[in-house]
Structures are given as C-alpha cells and as structure tokens.
Amino acid sequence: AQVLPLPRTFQANFEDEELIYTIKLGYEFSPFVSSYASFTHGYKAGGINLDSTAAVGGADPSFLSEEVDAWEVGLKGQTPNGAVTVNIAAFYEEFSNFQVLEFTGTAFATFNVPVAESRGIEIESLLRPADGLTLNLAATFLEASYPEDCAGTQTAVQVLALCGNDLTNAPQIIALAGAMWEKPISESAEFFIAGQVRAESDQRTSTQAINLPTAAQITAAGSVQAAIDNATPIIADIQDGKAFVNLRAGLRFAEGKYAIEGWVNNLTDEVVRGVTFSTALRGGGEANSRSAFTLPPRQYGVTLRAKF
C-alpha cells in the first residue's frame, strides 16, 4: 500500500514591495454627460502556503506576488430630471504571476500562472418612471481566461493544463434586474418592497478543466503537452446557467432611522455548484471522484435596523 508522505518543516522569509498607482482622466461633455479613462497598476502580495501538507515531498510552498495592469474607459449620463441614468464601461486587465489556489484531493496547492487576462463591458442603468418606483438594469459581458501561451517558460503540468481555459467562476454573461417601490403610509412611516433577479451564464467551477496526466502518461505520450491534449475532461466541471431571485419588504420609521424587514434569498431554491474539486484520497483518471460546495439554498428571515 502506498504511504502518504508526512508533512515536513519549512521555514523561510518572504519579502516584496511594489508601487501601486492609478491615473485617471475625465471630461465633461455637459452637466449630464461625462467620460473617463483610467489606468491602474495593482498588486497582491505573495507569501507562503500555510497548509500543513504544502511542503510535502520537498515542494516549495511559497508563491510569487501577483500584479495587474488594468485599463478602463467609461461614459456616464443622465437625463436633466434624473429619471434615467446610464453608465457604460469597457475594461481590460492583464495579470502577471496570477495566483491560483487548488485543492488536489489531499492538499491545498498554491502556484502562479505567468499570464491571465480579463476583458469586458459593463452596462448599468437606473430608471425612475414614477414617484416611489425605481428600476435598475445591469449586464456584464466578460471574457476572463488564461491565454494559449499563459505558461511562459514554466513547464509544470498544472500550469500548462490551464492555458486556453476560462478562469474559474467567470461567466461570460451576468445580467441583473431589480425594482423597488416605496410608499409613505404616514408622516413618519414608509412601506417598501424590492425584488432582484440575477442571472449568470455557464461557468467553470473547478481549477483544472482536465484530469492532470500522471508521470507515466506523460512518458507514454512523449511530452507534457501531448499528455494534456489526450487527458480526459473533469466530470461536472461546468455549471449550467442559473438565476437567483431575492425579495425584501418592510417598514421604515422616523425617516429611515428604524426599520423592520422581511426577506428571502434564492426564492426558487436553486441548487447549484459554486466550487468542484477532487474528493480527498480518491484516485484520478476516469475513476476520479468529484465533490462540490453548493451555493446557499433558499434562506429567509427578519431584520431589525436602527441608526444611532
């Protein structure tokens, strides 16, 4: 029987520094229409994976800092009476040393992918068609992926296998529609009811899209890339599109100083996977067993609010 290697002691220091900055330009066409363009250089510190098995087999549990260069342009406008507001933004983000946390079935592994990209368009609108009624509509069209050449000079199979795939939990379309109706019922009390529908298209829920080839499979295939090309897809990797309905209603008192609200989230009790991963201590290949964390089921309750 195979004996799992025991955790080993690992001691190291990690030190890094980076200048984080944003440049933003804006131009106002009129009091009701404006535009902007921005560039941001961001940073997410690296470190050491503190999982007890991260250094098993002599593996290095440290990971590099992640950096991102993000460009965004946008247009904001509203009607003179404020009844309609529309915001549109286009963005592009390029990540360097993108940090990935993966549960392998026996341990949490952290590693860097040299390049990842995200680009898309966001549209937001707010409408006030009548007194007390507010509507909001929004949509995001997204492409977040690892480029075909995402590995750079790396040769690790877990990095090469990601190239050409979408990022985890990054649906291409996200749409949101909501409404709120507010009605005074006395000089100091107000009734309100609100609802929201959030819909998302299909999305990947696991870190890898394939069962990573073993050393024997790589040798038989002749190269790491050939073994990756021949690997079997992961079972239940893709979560089908879904929609969540949330409702909230209640009373506000003393100009909103106090409130009592009843609410329900995920009204239709949708059961969907949020993350899928290899079941602990199970084999790979076609016999690979998968587990999943699901998103919250239907939840309901009452909330009391007070401002002091």
Coordinates of C-alpha atoms in Angstrom, one line a residue:
A1 CA 0.0 0.0 0.0
Q2 CA 1.2 3.5 -0.8
V3 CA 2.1 5.5 2.3
L4 CA 1.4 9.2 2.1
P5 CA 4.5 11.4 2.8
L6 CA 4.3 13.2 6.1
P7 CA 4.4 17.0 6.3
R8 CA 7.9 18.4 6.7
T9 CA 9.2 21.5 8.5
F10 CA 9.6 24.5 6.2
Q11 CA 11.0 27.9 7.3
A12 CA 11.5 30.9 5.0
N13 CA 11.1 34.6 4.8
F14 CA 9.1 36.3 2.1
E15 CA 9.7 40.0 1.3
D16 CA 8.4 42.0 -1.6
E17 CA 7.5 45.6 -2.5
E18 CA 5.6 47.3 -5.3
L19 CA 4.4 50.8 -6.2
I20 CA 0.6 50.8 -6.6
Y21 CA -0.9 53.7 -8.6
T22 CA -3.8 54.9 -10.6
I23 CA -4.0 57.5 -13.3
K24 CA -7.5 58.8 -14.2
L25 CA -8.6 61.4 -16.7
G26 CA -12.2 62.8 -17.0
Y27 CA -14.0 65.0 -19.5
E28 CA -17.5 66.5 -19.0
F29 CA -19.4 67.0 -22.3
S30 CA -22.3 68.7 -20.4
P31 CA -23.7 68.8 -16.9
F32 CA -25.4 65.5 -17.7
V33 CA -22.8 63.6 -19.7
S34 CA -19.2 62.8 -18.7
S35 CA -16.5 60.4 -19.7
Y36 CA -13.3 59.0 -18.1
A37 CA -10.3 56.9 -18.8
S38 CA -8.1 55.2 -16.2
F39 CA -5.0 53.0 -15.8
T40 CA -4.3 51.2 -12.6
H41 CA -1.3 49.1 -11.6
G42 CA -2.3 46.8 -8.8
Y43 CA -0.5 44.3 -6.6
K44 CA -1.4 41.3 -4.5
A45 CA 1.4 40.1 -2.2
G46 CA 2.8 36.7 -2.4
G47 CA 3.7 34.6 0.6
I48 CA 3.9 31.0 1.9
N49 CA 1.1 28.5 1.8
L50 CA 0.5 27.5 5.4
D51 CA -1.4 24.3 4.6
S52 CA 0.2 21.5 6.7
T53 CA 0.9 19.4 3.6
A54 CA 2.1 22.2 1.3
A55 CA 5.8 21.3 1.6
V56 CA 5.3 17.5 1.3
G57 CA 7.9 15.8 -0.8
G58 CA 10.2 18.7 -0.8
A59 CA 7.8 21.0 -2.6
D60 CA 8.3 24.7 -2.2
P61 CA 5.1 26.2 -0.6
S62 CA 6.0 29.8 -1.4
F63 CA 4.3 31.7 -4.2
L64 CA 5.1 35.0 -6.0
S65 CA 3.3 38.3 -5.8
E66 CA 0.6 38.9 -8.3
E67 CA 0.5 42.2 -10.4
V68 CA -2.2 43.6 -12.6
D69 CA -2.3 46.3 -15.2
A70 CA -5.9 47.5 -15.7
W71 CA -7.3 49.9 -18.3
E72 CA -10.8 51.2 -18.2
V73 CA -12.8 53.7 -20.3
G74 CA -16.4 54.8 -19.5
L75 CA -19.3 57.1 -20.2
K76 CA -21.8 58.3 -17.7
G77 CA -25.1 60.1 -18.5
Q78 CA -28.4 61.1 -17.1
T79 CA -31.5 63.0 -18.2
P80 CA -31.9 66.6 -16.9
N81 CA -34.6 65.5 -14.5
G82 CA -32.6 62.5 -13.2
A83 CA -35.3 60.0 -14.3
V84 CA -32.8 57.9 -16.3
T85 CA -29.1 57.2 -15.5
V86 CA -26.9 55.1 -17.7
N87 CA -23.2 54.1 -17.2
I88 CA -21.2 52.2 -19.7
A89 CA -17.6 51.0 -19.1
A90 CA -15.1 48.8 -21.1
F91 CA -12.1 47.3 -19.3
Y92 CA -9.1 45.2 -19.9
E93 CA -6.9 43.6 -17.2
E94 CA -3.6 41.7 -17.6
F95 CA -2.4 39.7 -14.7
S96 CA 1.3 38.7 -14.1
N97 CA 2.0 35.8 -11.9
F98 CA -1.7 35.2 -11.3
Q99 CA -2.2 33.3 -8.0
V100 CA -4.1 30.1 -8.1
L101 CA -5.3 28.1 -5.1
E102 CA -6.2 24.5 -5.9
F103 CA -7.4 21.6 -3.8
T104 CA -5.8 18.5 -5.2
G105 CA -7.7 15.9 -3.1
T106 CA -5.0 15.7 -0.4
A107 CA -3.7 19.3 0.0
F108 CA -4.2 22.9 -0.9
A109 CA -1.6 23.9 -3.5
T110 CA -0.8 27.5 -4.4
F111 CA 1.0 28.3 -7.6
N112 CA 1.5 31.2 -10.1
V113 CA 0.4 31.3 -13.7
P114 CA 2.5 33.8 -15.6
V115 CA -0.3 35.4 -17.6
A116 CA -4.1 35.7 -17.2
E117 CA -6.4 38.2 -18.9
S118 CA -9.8 39.7 -18.3
R119 CA -11.8 42.0 -20.6
G120 CA -15.4 43.0 -20.9
I121 CA -18.1 45.6 -21.0
E122 CA -20.4 46.7 -18.1
I123 CA -23.7 48.5 -18.5
E124 CA -25.7 49.9 -15.6
S125 CA -28.9 51.8 -15.7
L126 CA -31.3 53.4 -13.2
L127 CA -34.8 54.4 -14.1
R128 CA -37.4 56.3 -12.1
P129 CA -40.6 56.1 -14.1
A130 CA -42.9 57.2 -11.3
D131 CA -42.8 58.6 -7.8
G132 CA -41.6 55.9 -5.4
L133 CA -40.7 53.4 -8.1
T134 CA -37.1 52.7 -9.0
L135 CA -35.9 50.2 -11.6
N136 CA -32.3 49.1 -12.1
L137 CA -30.9 47.0 -15.0
A138 CA -27.3 45.9 -15.5
A139 CA -25.3 43.5 -17.6
T140 CA -21.7 42.4 -17.8
F141 CA -20.2 40.7 -20.8
L142 CA -16.9 39.1 -19.7
E143 CA -14.1 37.1 -21.1
A144 CA -11.7 36.0 -18.4
S145 CA -9.2 33.4 -19.4
Y146 CA -5.7 32.0 -19.5
P147 CA -4.1 32.7 -22.9
E148 CA -2.9 29.8 -25.0
D149 CA 0.7 30.9 -24.1
C150 CA -0.1 31.6 -20.4
A151 CA 2.7 29.3 -19.1
G152 CA 5.6 31.4 -20.5
T153 CA 8.8 29.5 -19.6
Q154 CA 7.1 27.3 -17.0
T155 CA 6.9 23.5 -17.6
A156 CA 4.7 22.5 -14.6
V157 CA 1.8 20.4 -15.8
Q158 CA -0.7 22.1 -13.6
V159 CA 0.2 25.4 -15.3
L160 CA 0.3 24.2 -18.8
A161 CA -3.1 22.5 -18.4
L162 CA -4.7 25.8 -17.6
C163 CA -3.7 27.6 -20.8
G164 CA -6.6 28.2 -23.2
N165 CA -9.2 27.8 -20.5
D166 CA -11.6 30.2 -18.8
L167 CA -10.9 31.3 -15.2
T168 CA -12.9 29.7 -12.5
N169 CA -16.3 31.2 -11.7
A170 CA -16.1 33.7 -14.6
P171 CA -19.4 33.5 -16.6
Q172 CA -19.4 35.3 -19.9
I173 CA -22.7 37.0 -19.2
I174 CA -24.1 38.3 -15.9
A175 CA -27.5 40.1 -16.0
L176 CA -29.3 41.8 -13.2
A177 CA -32.8 43.3 -13.0
G178 CA -34.3 44.9 -9.9
A179 CA -37.2 47.1 -8.7
M180 CA -38.1 48.9 -5.6
W181 CA -41.4 50.6 -4.7
E182 CA -41.6 52.9 -1.7
K183 CA -44.9 54.4 -0.4
P184 CA -45.4 56.7 2.6
I185 CA -48.2 55.4 4.9
S186 CA -48.0 58.2 7.5
E187 CA -45.9 61.2 8.3
S188 CA -43.3 59.1 10.0
A189 CA -43.6 55.6 8.4
E190 CA -42.9 54.3 4.9
F191 CA -43.6 50.9 3.3
F192 CA -41.2 49.4 0.7
I193 CA -40.9 46.3 -1.4
A194 CA -38.0 45.3 -3.5
G195 CA -37.0 42.4 -5.8
Q196 CA -34.0 41.4 -7.7
V197 CA -33.2 38.7 -10.3
R198 CA -29.5 37.9 -11.0
A199 CA -28.8 35.5 -14.0
E200 CA -25.4 34.1 -14.9
S201 CA -24.4 32.0 -18.0
D202 CA -22.5 28.7 -17.9
Q203 CA -19.2 28.8 -16.0
R204 CA -16.3 26.6 -14.9
T205 CA -16.3 25.6 -11.2
S206 CA -13.0 23.8 -10.9
T207 CA -9.5 25.0 -11.1
Q208 CA -8.5 22.5 -13.8
A209 CA -10.6 21.5 -16.8
I210 CA -8.9 18.1 -17.2
N211 CA -7.6 15.3 -15.1
L212 CA -3.9 16.1 -14.9
P213 CA -1.8 13.4 -16.5
T214 CA 0.5 11.2 -14.4
A215 CA 4.2 10.9 -14.9
A216 CA 3.6 7.6 -16.7
Q217 CA 1.0 9.1 -19.0
I218 CA 3.4 12.0 -19.9
T219 CA 6.2 9.5 -20.7
A220 CA 3.9 7.4 -22.8
A221 CA 2.6 10.5 -24.7
G222 CA 6.1 11.8 -25.3
S223 CA 5.6 15.2 -23.9
V224 CA 3.7 17.1 -21.3
Q225 CA 1.6 19.0 -23.9
A226 CA 0.7 15.8 -25.7
A227 CA -0.4 14.2 -22.5
I228 CA -2.5 17.2 -21.7
D229 CA -4.1 17.1 -25.1
N230 CA -5.0 13.4 -24.5
A231 CA -6.3 13.9 -21.0
T232 CA -10.0 13.3 -20.1
P233 CA -12.2 16.3 -19.1
I234 CA -13.1 16.7 -15.5
I235 CA -16.6 15.4 -14.6
A236 CA -19.1 18.0 -13.7
D237 CA -16.7 20.9 -14.4
I238 CA -19.3 23.2 -16.0
Q239 CA -22.2 24.6 -14.0
D240 CA -25.1 25.4 -16.3
G241 CA -26.6 28.9 -16.3
K242 CA -28.6 29.9 -13.3
A243 CA -30.8 32.7 -12.0
F244 CA -31.5 33.8 -8.4
V245 CA -34.5 35.7 -7.2
N246 CA -34.3 37.8 -4.0
L247 CA -37.2 39.6 -2.3
R248 CA -37.3 42.1 0.5
A249 CA -40.2 44.1 2.1
G250 CA -40.7 46.1 5.2
L251 CA -41.4 49.3 7.1
R252 CA -39.2 52.3 7.8
F253 CA -39.9 54.7 10.6
A254 CA -38.6 58.2 11.7
E255 CA -37.2 59.0 8.2
G256 CA -35.4 55.7 8.0
K257 CA -33.9 55.7 11.5
Y258 CA -35.6 52.4 12.3
A259 CA -36.8 49.6 10.1
I260 CA -38.2 46.1 10.1
E261 CA -37.7 44.0 7.0
G262 CA -38.7 40.5 5.9
W263 CA -36.6 38.9 3.2
V264 CA -36.0 35.8 1.2
N265 CA -32.9 34.9 -0.8
N266 CA -32.9 32.3 -3.6
L267 CA -36.6 32.2 -3.7
T268 CA -36.8 29.3 -6.1
D269 CA -34.4 27.3 -4.1
E270 CA -31.9 26.8 -6.9
V271 CA -29.2 24.2 -6.1
V272 CA -26.0 24.9 -8.0
R273 CA -22.3 24.2 -7.6
G274 CA -20.0 27.0 -6.6
V275 CA -16.8 25.1 -6.5
T276 CA -15.9 21.5 -7.5
F277 CA -12.8 19.7 -6.6
S278 CA -11.2 16.2 -6.3
T279 CA -12.5 14.1 -3.4
A280 CA -9.9 13.6 -0.8
L281 CA -7.8 10.4 -1.1
R282 CA -9.6 9.2 -4.3
G283 CA -7.9 8.1 -7.5
G284 CA -7.5 10.1 -10.7
G285 CA -8.3 9.4 -14.3
E286 CA -11.7 8.1 -15.3
A287 CA -12.3 6.9 -11.8
N288 CA -11.7 10.3 -10.4
S289 CA -14.3 11.2 -7.7
R290 CA -15.5 14.8 -7.5
S291 CA -17.0 16.8 -4.7
A292 CA -18.6 20.2 -4.6
F293 CA -19.6 23.1 -2.4
T294 CA -23.0 24.3 -3.3
L295 CA -24.2 27.9 -3.1
P296 CA -26.7 28.8 -0.3
P297 CA -30.2 27.3 -0.7
R298 CA -33.4 29.3 -0.1
Q299 CA -32.9 31.5 3.0
Y300 CA -35.5 33.7 4.7
G301 CA -35.6 35.9 7.8
V302 CA -36.5 39.1 9.5
T303 CA -34.0 42.0 10.0
L304 CA -34.4 44.9 12.5
R305 CA -32.4 48.1 11.8
A306 CA -31.7 51.1 14.0
K307 CA -29.4 54.1 13.3
F308 CA -27.8 55.9 16.2

